[in-house]
mmCIF file of C-alpha atoms in Angstrom:
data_model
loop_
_atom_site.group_PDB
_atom_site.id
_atom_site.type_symbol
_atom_site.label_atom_id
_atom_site.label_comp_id
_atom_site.label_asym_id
_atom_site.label_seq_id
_atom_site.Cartn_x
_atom_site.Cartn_y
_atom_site.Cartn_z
ATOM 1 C CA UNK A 1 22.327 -17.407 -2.697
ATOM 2 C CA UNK A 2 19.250 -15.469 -3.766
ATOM 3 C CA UNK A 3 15.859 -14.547 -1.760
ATOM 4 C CA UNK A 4 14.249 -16.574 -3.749
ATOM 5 C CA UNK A 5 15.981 -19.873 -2.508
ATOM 6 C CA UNK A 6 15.622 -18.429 0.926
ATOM 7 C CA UNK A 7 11.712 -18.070 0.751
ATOM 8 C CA UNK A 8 11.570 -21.450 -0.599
ATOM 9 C CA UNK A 9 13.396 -22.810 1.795
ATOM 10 C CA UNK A 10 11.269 -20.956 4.806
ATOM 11 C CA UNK A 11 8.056 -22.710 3.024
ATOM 12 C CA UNK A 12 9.364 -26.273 2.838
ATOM 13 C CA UNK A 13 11.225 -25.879 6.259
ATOM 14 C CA UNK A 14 7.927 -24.726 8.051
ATOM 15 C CA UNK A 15 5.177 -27.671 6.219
ATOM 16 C CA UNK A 16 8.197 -30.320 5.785
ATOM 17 C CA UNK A 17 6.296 -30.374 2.048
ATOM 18 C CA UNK A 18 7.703 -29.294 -1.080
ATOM 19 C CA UNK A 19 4.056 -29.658 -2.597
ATOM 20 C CA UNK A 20 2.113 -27.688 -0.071
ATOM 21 C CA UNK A 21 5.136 -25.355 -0.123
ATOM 22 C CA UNK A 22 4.660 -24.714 -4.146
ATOM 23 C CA UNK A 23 1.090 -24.157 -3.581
ATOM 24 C CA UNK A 24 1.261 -21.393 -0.877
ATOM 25 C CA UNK A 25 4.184 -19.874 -3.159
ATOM 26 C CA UNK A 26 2.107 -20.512 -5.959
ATOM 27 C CA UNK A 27 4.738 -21.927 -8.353
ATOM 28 C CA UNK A 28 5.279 -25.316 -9.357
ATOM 29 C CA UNK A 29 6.619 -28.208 -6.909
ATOM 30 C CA UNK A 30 9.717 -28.806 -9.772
ATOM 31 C CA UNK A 31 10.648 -24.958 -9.222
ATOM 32 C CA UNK A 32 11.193 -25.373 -5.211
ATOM 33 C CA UNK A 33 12.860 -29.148 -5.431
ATOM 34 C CA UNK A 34 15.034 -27.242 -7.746
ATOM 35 C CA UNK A 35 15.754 -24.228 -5.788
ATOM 36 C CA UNK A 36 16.640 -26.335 -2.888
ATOM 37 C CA UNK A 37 19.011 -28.559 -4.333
ATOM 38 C CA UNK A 38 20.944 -25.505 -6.017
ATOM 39 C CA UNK A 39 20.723 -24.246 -2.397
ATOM 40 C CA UNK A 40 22.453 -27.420 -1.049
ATOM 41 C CA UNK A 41 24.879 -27.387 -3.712
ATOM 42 C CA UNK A 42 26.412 -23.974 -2.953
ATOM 43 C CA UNK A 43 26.102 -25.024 1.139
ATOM 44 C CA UNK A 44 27.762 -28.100 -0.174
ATOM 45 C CA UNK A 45 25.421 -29.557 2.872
ATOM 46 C CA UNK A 46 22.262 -31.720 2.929
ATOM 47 C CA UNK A 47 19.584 -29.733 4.425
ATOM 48 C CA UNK A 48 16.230 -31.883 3.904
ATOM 49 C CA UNK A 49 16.547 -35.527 4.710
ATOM 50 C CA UNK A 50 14.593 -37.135 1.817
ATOM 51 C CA UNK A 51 15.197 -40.510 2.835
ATOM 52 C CA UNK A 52 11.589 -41.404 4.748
ATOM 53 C CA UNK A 53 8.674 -40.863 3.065
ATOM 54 C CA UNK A 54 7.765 -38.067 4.874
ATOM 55 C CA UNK A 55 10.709 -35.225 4.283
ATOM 56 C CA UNK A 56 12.376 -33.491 7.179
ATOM 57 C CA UNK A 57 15.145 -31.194 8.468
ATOM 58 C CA UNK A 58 18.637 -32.374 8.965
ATOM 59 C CA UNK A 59 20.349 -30.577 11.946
ATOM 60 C CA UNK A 60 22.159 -28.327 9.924
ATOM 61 C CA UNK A 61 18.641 -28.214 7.608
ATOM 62 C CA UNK A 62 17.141 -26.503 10.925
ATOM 63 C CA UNK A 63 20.031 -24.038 11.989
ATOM 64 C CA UNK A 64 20.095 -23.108 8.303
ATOM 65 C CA UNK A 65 16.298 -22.279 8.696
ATOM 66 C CA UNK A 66 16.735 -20.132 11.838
ATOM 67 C CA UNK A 67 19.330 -17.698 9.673
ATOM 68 C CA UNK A 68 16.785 -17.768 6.287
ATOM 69 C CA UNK A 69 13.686 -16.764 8.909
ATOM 70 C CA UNK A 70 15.485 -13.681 10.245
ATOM 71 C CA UNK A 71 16.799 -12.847 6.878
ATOM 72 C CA UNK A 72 13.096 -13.019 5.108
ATOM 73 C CA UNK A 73 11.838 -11.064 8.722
ATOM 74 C CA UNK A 74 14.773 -8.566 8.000
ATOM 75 C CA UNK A 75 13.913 -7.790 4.513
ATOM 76 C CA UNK A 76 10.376 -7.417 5.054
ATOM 77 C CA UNK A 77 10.319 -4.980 7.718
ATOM 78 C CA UNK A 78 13.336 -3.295 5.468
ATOM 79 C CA UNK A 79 10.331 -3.461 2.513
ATOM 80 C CA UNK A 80 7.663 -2.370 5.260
ATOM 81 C CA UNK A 81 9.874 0.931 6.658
ATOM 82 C CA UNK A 82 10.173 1.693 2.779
ATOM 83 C CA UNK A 83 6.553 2.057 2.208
ATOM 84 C CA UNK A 84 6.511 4.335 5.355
ATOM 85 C CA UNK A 85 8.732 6.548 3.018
ATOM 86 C CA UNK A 86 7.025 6.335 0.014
ATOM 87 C CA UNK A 87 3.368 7.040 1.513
ATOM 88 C CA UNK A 88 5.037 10.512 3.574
ATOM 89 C CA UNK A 89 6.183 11.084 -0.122
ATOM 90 C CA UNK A 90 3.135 10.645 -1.953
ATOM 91 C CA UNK A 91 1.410 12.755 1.201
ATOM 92 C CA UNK A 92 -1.158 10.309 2.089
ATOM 93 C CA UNK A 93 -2.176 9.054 5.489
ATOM 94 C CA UNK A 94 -4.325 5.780 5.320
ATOM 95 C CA UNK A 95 -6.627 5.950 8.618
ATOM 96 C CA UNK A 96 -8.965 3.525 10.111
ATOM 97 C CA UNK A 97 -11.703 4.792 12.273
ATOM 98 C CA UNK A 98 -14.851 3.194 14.192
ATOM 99 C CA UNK A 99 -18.174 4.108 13.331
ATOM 100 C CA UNK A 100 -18.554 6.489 16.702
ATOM 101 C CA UNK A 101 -15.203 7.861 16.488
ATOM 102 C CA UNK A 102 -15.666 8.864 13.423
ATOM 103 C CA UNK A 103 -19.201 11.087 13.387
ATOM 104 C CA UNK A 104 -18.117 12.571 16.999
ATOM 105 C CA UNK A 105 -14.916 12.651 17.621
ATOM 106 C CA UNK A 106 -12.835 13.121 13.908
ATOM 107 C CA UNK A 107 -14.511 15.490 12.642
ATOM 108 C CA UNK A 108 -12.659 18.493 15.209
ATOM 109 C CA UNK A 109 -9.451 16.652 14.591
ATOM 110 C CA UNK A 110 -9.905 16.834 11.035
ATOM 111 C CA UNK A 111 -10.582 20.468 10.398
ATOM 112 C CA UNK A 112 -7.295 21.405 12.530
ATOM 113 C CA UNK A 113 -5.235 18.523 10.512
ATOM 114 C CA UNK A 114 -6.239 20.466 7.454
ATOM 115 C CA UNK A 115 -5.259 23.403 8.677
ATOM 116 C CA UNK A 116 -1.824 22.511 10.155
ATOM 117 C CA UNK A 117 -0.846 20.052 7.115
ATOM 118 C CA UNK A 118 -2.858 21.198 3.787
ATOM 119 C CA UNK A 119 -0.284 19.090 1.536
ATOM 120 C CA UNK A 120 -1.047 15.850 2.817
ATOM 121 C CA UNK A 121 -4.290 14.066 2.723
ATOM 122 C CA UNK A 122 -6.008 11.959 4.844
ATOM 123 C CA UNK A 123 -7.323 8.495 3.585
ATOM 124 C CA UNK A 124 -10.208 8.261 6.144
ATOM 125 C CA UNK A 125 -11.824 4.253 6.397
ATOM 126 C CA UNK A 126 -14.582 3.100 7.988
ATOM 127 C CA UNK A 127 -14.546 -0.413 9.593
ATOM 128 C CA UNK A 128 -16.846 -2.151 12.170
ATOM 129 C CA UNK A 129 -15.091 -2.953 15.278
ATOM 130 C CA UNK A 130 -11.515 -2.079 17.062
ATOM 131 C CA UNK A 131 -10.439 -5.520 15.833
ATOM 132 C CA UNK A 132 -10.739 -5.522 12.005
ATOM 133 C CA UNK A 133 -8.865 -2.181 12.405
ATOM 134 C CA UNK A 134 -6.192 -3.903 14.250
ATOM 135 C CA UNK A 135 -6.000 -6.449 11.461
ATOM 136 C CA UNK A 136 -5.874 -4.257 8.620
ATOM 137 C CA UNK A 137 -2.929 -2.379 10.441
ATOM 138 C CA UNK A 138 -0.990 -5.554 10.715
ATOM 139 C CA UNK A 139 -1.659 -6.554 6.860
ATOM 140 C CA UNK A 140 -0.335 -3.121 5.826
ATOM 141 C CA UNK A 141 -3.532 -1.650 4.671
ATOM 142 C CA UNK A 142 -3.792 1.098 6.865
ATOM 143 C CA UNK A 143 -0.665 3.414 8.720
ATOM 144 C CA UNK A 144 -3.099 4.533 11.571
ATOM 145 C CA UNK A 145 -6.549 3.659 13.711
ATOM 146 C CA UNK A 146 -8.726 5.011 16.255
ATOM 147 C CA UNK A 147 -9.653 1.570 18.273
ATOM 148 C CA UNK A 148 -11.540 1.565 21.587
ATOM 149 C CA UNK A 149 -9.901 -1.383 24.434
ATOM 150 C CA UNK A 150 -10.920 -1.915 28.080
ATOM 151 C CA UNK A 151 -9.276 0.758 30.088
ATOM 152 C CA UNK A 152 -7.194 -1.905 32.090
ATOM 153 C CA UNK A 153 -5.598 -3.476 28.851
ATOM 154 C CA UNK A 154 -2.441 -2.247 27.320
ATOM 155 C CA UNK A 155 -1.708 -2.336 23.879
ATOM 156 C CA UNK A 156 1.126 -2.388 22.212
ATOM 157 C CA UNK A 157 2.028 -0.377 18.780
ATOM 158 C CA UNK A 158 -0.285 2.144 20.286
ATOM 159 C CA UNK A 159 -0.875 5.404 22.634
ATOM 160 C CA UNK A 160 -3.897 6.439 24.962
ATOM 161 C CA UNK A 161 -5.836 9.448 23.407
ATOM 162 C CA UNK A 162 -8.537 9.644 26.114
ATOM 163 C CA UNK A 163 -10.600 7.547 28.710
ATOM 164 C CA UNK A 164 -14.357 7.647 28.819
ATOM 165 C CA UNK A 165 -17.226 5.342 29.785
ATOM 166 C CA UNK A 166 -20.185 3.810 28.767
ATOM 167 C CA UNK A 167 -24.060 5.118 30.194
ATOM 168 C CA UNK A 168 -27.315 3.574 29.678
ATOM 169 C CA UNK A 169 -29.504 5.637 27.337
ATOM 170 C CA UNK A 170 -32.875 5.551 27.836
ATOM 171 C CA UNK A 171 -36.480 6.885 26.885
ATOM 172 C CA UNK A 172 -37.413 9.665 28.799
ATOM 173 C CA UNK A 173 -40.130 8.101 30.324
ATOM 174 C CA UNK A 174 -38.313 4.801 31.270
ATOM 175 C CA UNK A 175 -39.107 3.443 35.268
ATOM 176 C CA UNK A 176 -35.766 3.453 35.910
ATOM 177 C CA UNK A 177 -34.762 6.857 35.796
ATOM 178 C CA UNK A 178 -36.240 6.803 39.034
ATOM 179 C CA UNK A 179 -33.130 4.876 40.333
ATOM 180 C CA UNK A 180 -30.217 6.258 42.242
ATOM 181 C CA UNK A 181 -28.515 3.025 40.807
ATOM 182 C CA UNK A 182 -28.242 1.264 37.697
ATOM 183 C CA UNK A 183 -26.929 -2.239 37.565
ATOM 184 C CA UNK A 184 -27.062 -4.592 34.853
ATOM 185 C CA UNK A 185 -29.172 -6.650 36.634
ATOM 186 C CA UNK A 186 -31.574 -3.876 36.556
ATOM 187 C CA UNK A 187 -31.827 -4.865 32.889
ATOM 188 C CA UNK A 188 -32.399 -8.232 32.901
ATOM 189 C CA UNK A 189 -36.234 -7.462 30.980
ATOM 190 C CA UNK A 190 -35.112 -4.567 28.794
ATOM 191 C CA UNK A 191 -34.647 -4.055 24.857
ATOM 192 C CA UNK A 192 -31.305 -3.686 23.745
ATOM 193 C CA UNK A 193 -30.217 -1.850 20.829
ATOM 194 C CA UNK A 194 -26.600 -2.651 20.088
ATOM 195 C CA UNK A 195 -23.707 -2.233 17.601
ATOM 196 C CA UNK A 196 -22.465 -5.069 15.262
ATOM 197 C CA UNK A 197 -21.606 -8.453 16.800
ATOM 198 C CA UNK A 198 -17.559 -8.279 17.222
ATOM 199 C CA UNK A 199 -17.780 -4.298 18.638
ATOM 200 C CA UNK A 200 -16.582 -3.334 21.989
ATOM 201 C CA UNK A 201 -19.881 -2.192 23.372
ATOM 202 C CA UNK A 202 -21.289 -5.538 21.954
ATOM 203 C CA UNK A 203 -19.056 -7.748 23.786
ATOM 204 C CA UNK A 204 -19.022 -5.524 26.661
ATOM 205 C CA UNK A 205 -22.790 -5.755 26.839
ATOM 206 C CA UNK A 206 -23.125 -9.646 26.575
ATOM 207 C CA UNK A 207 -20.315 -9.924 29.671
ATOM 208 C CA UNK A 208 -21.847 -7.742 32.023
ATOM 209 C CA UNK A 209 -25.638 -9.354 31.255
ATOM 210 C CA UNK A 210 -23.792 -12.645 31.848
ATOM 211 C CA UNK A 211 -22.191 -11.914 35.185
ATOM 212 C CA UNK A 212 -25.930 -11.286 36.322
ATOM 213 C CA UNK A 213 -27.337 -14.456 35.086
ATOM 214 C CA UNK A 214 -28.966 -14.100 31.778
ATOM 215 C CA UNK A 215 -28.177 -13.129 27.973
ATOM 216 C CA UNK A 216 -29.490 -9.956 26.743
ATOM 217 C CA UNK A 217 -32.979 -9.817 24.846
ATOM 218 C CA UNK A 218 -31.193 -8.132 21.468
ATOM 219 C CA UNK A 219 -34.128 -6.568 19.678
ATOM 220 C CA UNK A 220 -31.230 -5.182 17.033
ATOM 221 C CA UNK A 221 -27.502 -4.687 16.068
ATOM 222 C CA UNK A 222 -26.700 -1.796 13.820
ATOM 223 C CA UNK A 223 -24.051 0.317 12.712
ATOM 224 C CA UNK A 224 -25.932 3.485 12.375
ATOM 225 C CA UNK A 225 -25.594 5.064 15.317
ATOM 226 C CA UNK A 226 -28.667 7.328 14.513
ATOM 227 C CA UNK A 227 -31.039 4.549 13.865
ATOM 228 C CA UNK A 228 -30.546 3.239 17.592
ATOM 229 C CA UNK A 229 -30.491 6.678 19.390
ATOM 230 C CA UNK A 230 -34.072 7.227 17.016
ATOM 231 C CA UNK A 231 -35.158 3.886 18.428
ATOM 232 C CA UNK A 232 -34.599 4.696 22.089
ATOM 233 C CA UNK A 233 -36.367 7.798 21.894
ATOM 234 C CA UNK A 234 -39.377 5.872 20.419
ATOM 235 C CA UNK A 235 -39.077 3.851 23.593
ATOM 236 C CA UNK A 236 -38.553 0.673 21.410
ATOM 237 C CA UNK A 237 -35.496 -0.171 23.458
ATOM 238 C CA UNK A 238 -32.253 0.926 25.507
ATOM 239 C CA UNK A 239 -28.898 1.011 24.449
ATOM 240 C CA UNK A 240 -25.450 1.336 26.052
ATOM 241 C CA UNK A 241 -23.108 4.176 23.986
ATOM 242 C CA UNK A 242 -20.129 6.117 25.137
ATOM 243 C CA UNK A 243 -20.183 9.783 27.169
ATOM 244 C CA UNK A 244 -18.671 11.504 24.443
ATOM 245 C CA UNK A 245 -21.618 10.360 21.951
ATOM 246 C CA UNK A 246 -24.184 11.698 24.325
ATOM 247 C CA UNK A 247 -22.790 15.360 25.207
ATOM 248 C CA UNK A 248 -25.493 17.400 23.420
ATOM 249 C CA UNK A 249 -28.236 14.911 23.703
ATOM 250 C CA UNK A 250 -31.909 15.714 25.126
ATOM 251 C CA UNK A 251 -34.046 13.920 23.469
ATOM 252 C CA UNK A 252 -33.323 11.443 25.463
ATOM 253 C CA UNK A 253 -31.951 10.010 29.508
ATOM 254 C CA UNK A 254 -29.019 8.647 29.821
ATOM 255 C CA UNK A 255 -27.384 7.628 33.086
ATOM 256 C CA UNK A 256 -24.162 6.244 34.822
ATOM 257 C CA UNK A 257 -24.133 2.366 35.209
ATOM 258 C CA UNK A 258 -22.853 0.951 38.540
ATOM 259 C CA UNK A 259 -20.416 -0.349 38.039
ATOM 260 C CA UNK A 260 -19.055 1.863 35.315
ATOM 261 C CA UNK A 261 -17.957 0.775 32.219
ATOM 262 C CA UNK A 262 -14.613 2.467 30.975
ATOM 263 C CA UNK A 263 -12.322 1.955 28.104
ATOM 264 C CA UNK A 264 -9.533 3.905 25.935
ATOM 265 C CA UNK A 265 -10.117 5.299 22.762
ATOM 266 C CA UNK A 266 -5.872 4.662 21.440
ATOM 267 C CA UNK A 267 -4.097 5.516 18.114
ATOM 268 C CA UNK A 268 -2.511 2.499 17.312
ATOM 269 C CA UNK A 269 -0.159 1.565 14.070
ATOM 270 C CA UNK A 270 1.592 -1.374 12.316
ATOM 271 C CA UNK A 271 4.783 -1.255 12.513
ATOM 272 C CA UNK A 272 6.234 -4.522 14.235
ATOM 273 C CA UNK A 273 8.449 -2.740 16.429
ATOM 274 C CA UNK A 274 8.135 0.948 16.858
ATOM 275 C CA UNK A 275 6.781 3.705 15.554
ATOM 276 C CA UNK A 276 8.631 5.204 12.364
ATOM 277 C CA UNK A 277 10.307 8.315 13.429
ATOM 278 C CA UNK A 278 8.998 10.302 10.447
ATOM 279 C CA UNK A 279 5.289 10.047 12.034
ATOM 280 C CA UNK A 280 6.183 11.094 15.093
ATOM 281 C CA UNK A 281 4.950 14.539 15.031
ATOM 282 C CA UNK A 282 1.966 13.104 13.448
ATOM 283 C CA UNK A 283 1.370 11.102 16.352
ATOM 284 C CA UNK A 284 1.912 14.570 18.633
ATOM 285 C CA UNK A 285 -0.453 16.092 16.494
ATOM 286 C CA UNK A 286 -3.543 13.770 16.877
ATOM 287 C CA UNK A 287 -2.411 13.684 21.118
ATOM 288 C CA UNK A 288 -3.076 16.751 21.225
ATOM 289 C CA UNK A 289 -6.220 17.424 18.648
ATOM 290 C CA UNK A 290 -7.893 14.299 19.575
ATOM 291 C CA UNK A 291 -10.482 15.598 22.300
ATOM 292 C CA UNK A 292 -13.500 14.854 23.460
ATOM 293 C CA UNK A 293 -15.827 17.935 22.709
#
């Protein structure tokens, strides 16, 4: 019995299809019809029924399926925990950050990684939103992420760094400064600048304006976090960013929203079950490096 038969299998089992089985395998539909029948042969069982037009499992076709599944799960995560050893022995950490993470909050951690580990290098990547990062840990691409979640979600395959919330910037001139109290239905005629469609604050944005009746008036979405604090202090618009993005600002207001918006900024991984034991002092390191300034 070889993997090979096994993955075959798995493929015809789950689209009851030999040829849309060959196609995702990309080999040709003779190769699996073969494959199975040598498969049957050494079972000395029938485990398709071939009989109707349409193929299908015989019953011991689909207990046979349940053992090939966790073998094929088994010897991917035994390929996956392998790759964990080979990137601690090439020295390289593949690490997915967010656009505001990274220009406020990585750089600190990244000087005192340096310093604590100079043999092993950081692979630092850029992506858009919490949820592409998410994605690329689960396809292998990356080991680690920074993402930002709503403070009353947990996610698994990941750890709380810090909590923090949301204020509204504004121009320094704006009305509502005036205010003890901000709601979001305070901004119902505003500007807002915003981050990328698919981001946190985007979504987070678009919920609260629609709990007070209306959809915000988006005069743009950009990654650049520079280009919309530039824009609110040329009174073009308002925005919504995180505390820790706004410590050292003055050139513009900014202001607690009632009611506050909070979320986690987490280190999260891939690994399907747990984390790999030869990361966890990396993981101790960034708990206790990753800080808000």
């Amino acid at each position: 019995m070889e993997l090979r038969q096994l993955e075959y299998f798995c493929n015809v089992g789950m689209f009851e299809n030999f040829t849309r089985a060959a196609q995702v395998l990309h080999v040709s539909q003779p190769s699996v019809t073969k494959a199975i029948k040598s498969l049957e042969l050494e079972l000395q069982l029938t485990l398709i029924d071939r009989s109707q037009k349409r193929i299908s499992l015989t019953e011991e076709g689909k207990i046979f399926l349940k053992h090939a599944q966790k073998i094929m799960q088994d010897v991917e995560e035994a390929r996956q925990d392998m790759q964990q050893f080979k990137i601690q022995r090439e020295n390289v950490i593949k690490f997915g950050l967010p656009p505001m993470v990274e220009a406020y909050l990585f750089p600190n951690f990244f000087i005192k990684f340096t310093a604590a580990y100079p043999n092993i290098a950081l692979d630092i990547q850029e992506f858009g939103d919490s949820i592409e990062i998410q994605q690329k840990l689960k396809d292998g691409v990356l080991d680690f992420g920074i993402i930002m979640t709503p403070i009353d979600v947990k996610q698994s395959l990941s750890i709380n760094l810090l909590s923090d919330e949301y204020s509204l910037c504004l121009p320094k001139s704006h009305y509502l400064l005036k205010r003890k109290e901000i709601t979001f239905g305070d901004l119902r005629n505003e500007k807002f600048i915003l981050q990328q469609i698919g981001t946190y604050q985007h979504q987070k944005v678009c919920e609260c304006c629609a709990k007070c009746g209306y959809s915000p008036n988006i005069l743009l979405c950009t990654s650049q976090l520079k280009t919309i604090k530039q824009l609110v202090i040329n009174a073009a618009g308002i925005s919504i960013l995180p505390n820790f993005v706004l410590r050292s600002e003055t050139d513009f207001a900014y202001r607690a929203l009632t009611p506050p918006i909070k979320f986690n900024v987490s280190l999260a991984w891939g690994k399907s079950k747990e984390l790999p034991a030869n990361y966890h002092s990396f993981v101790d390191f960034v708990k206790s490096s990753f800080t808000i300034q």
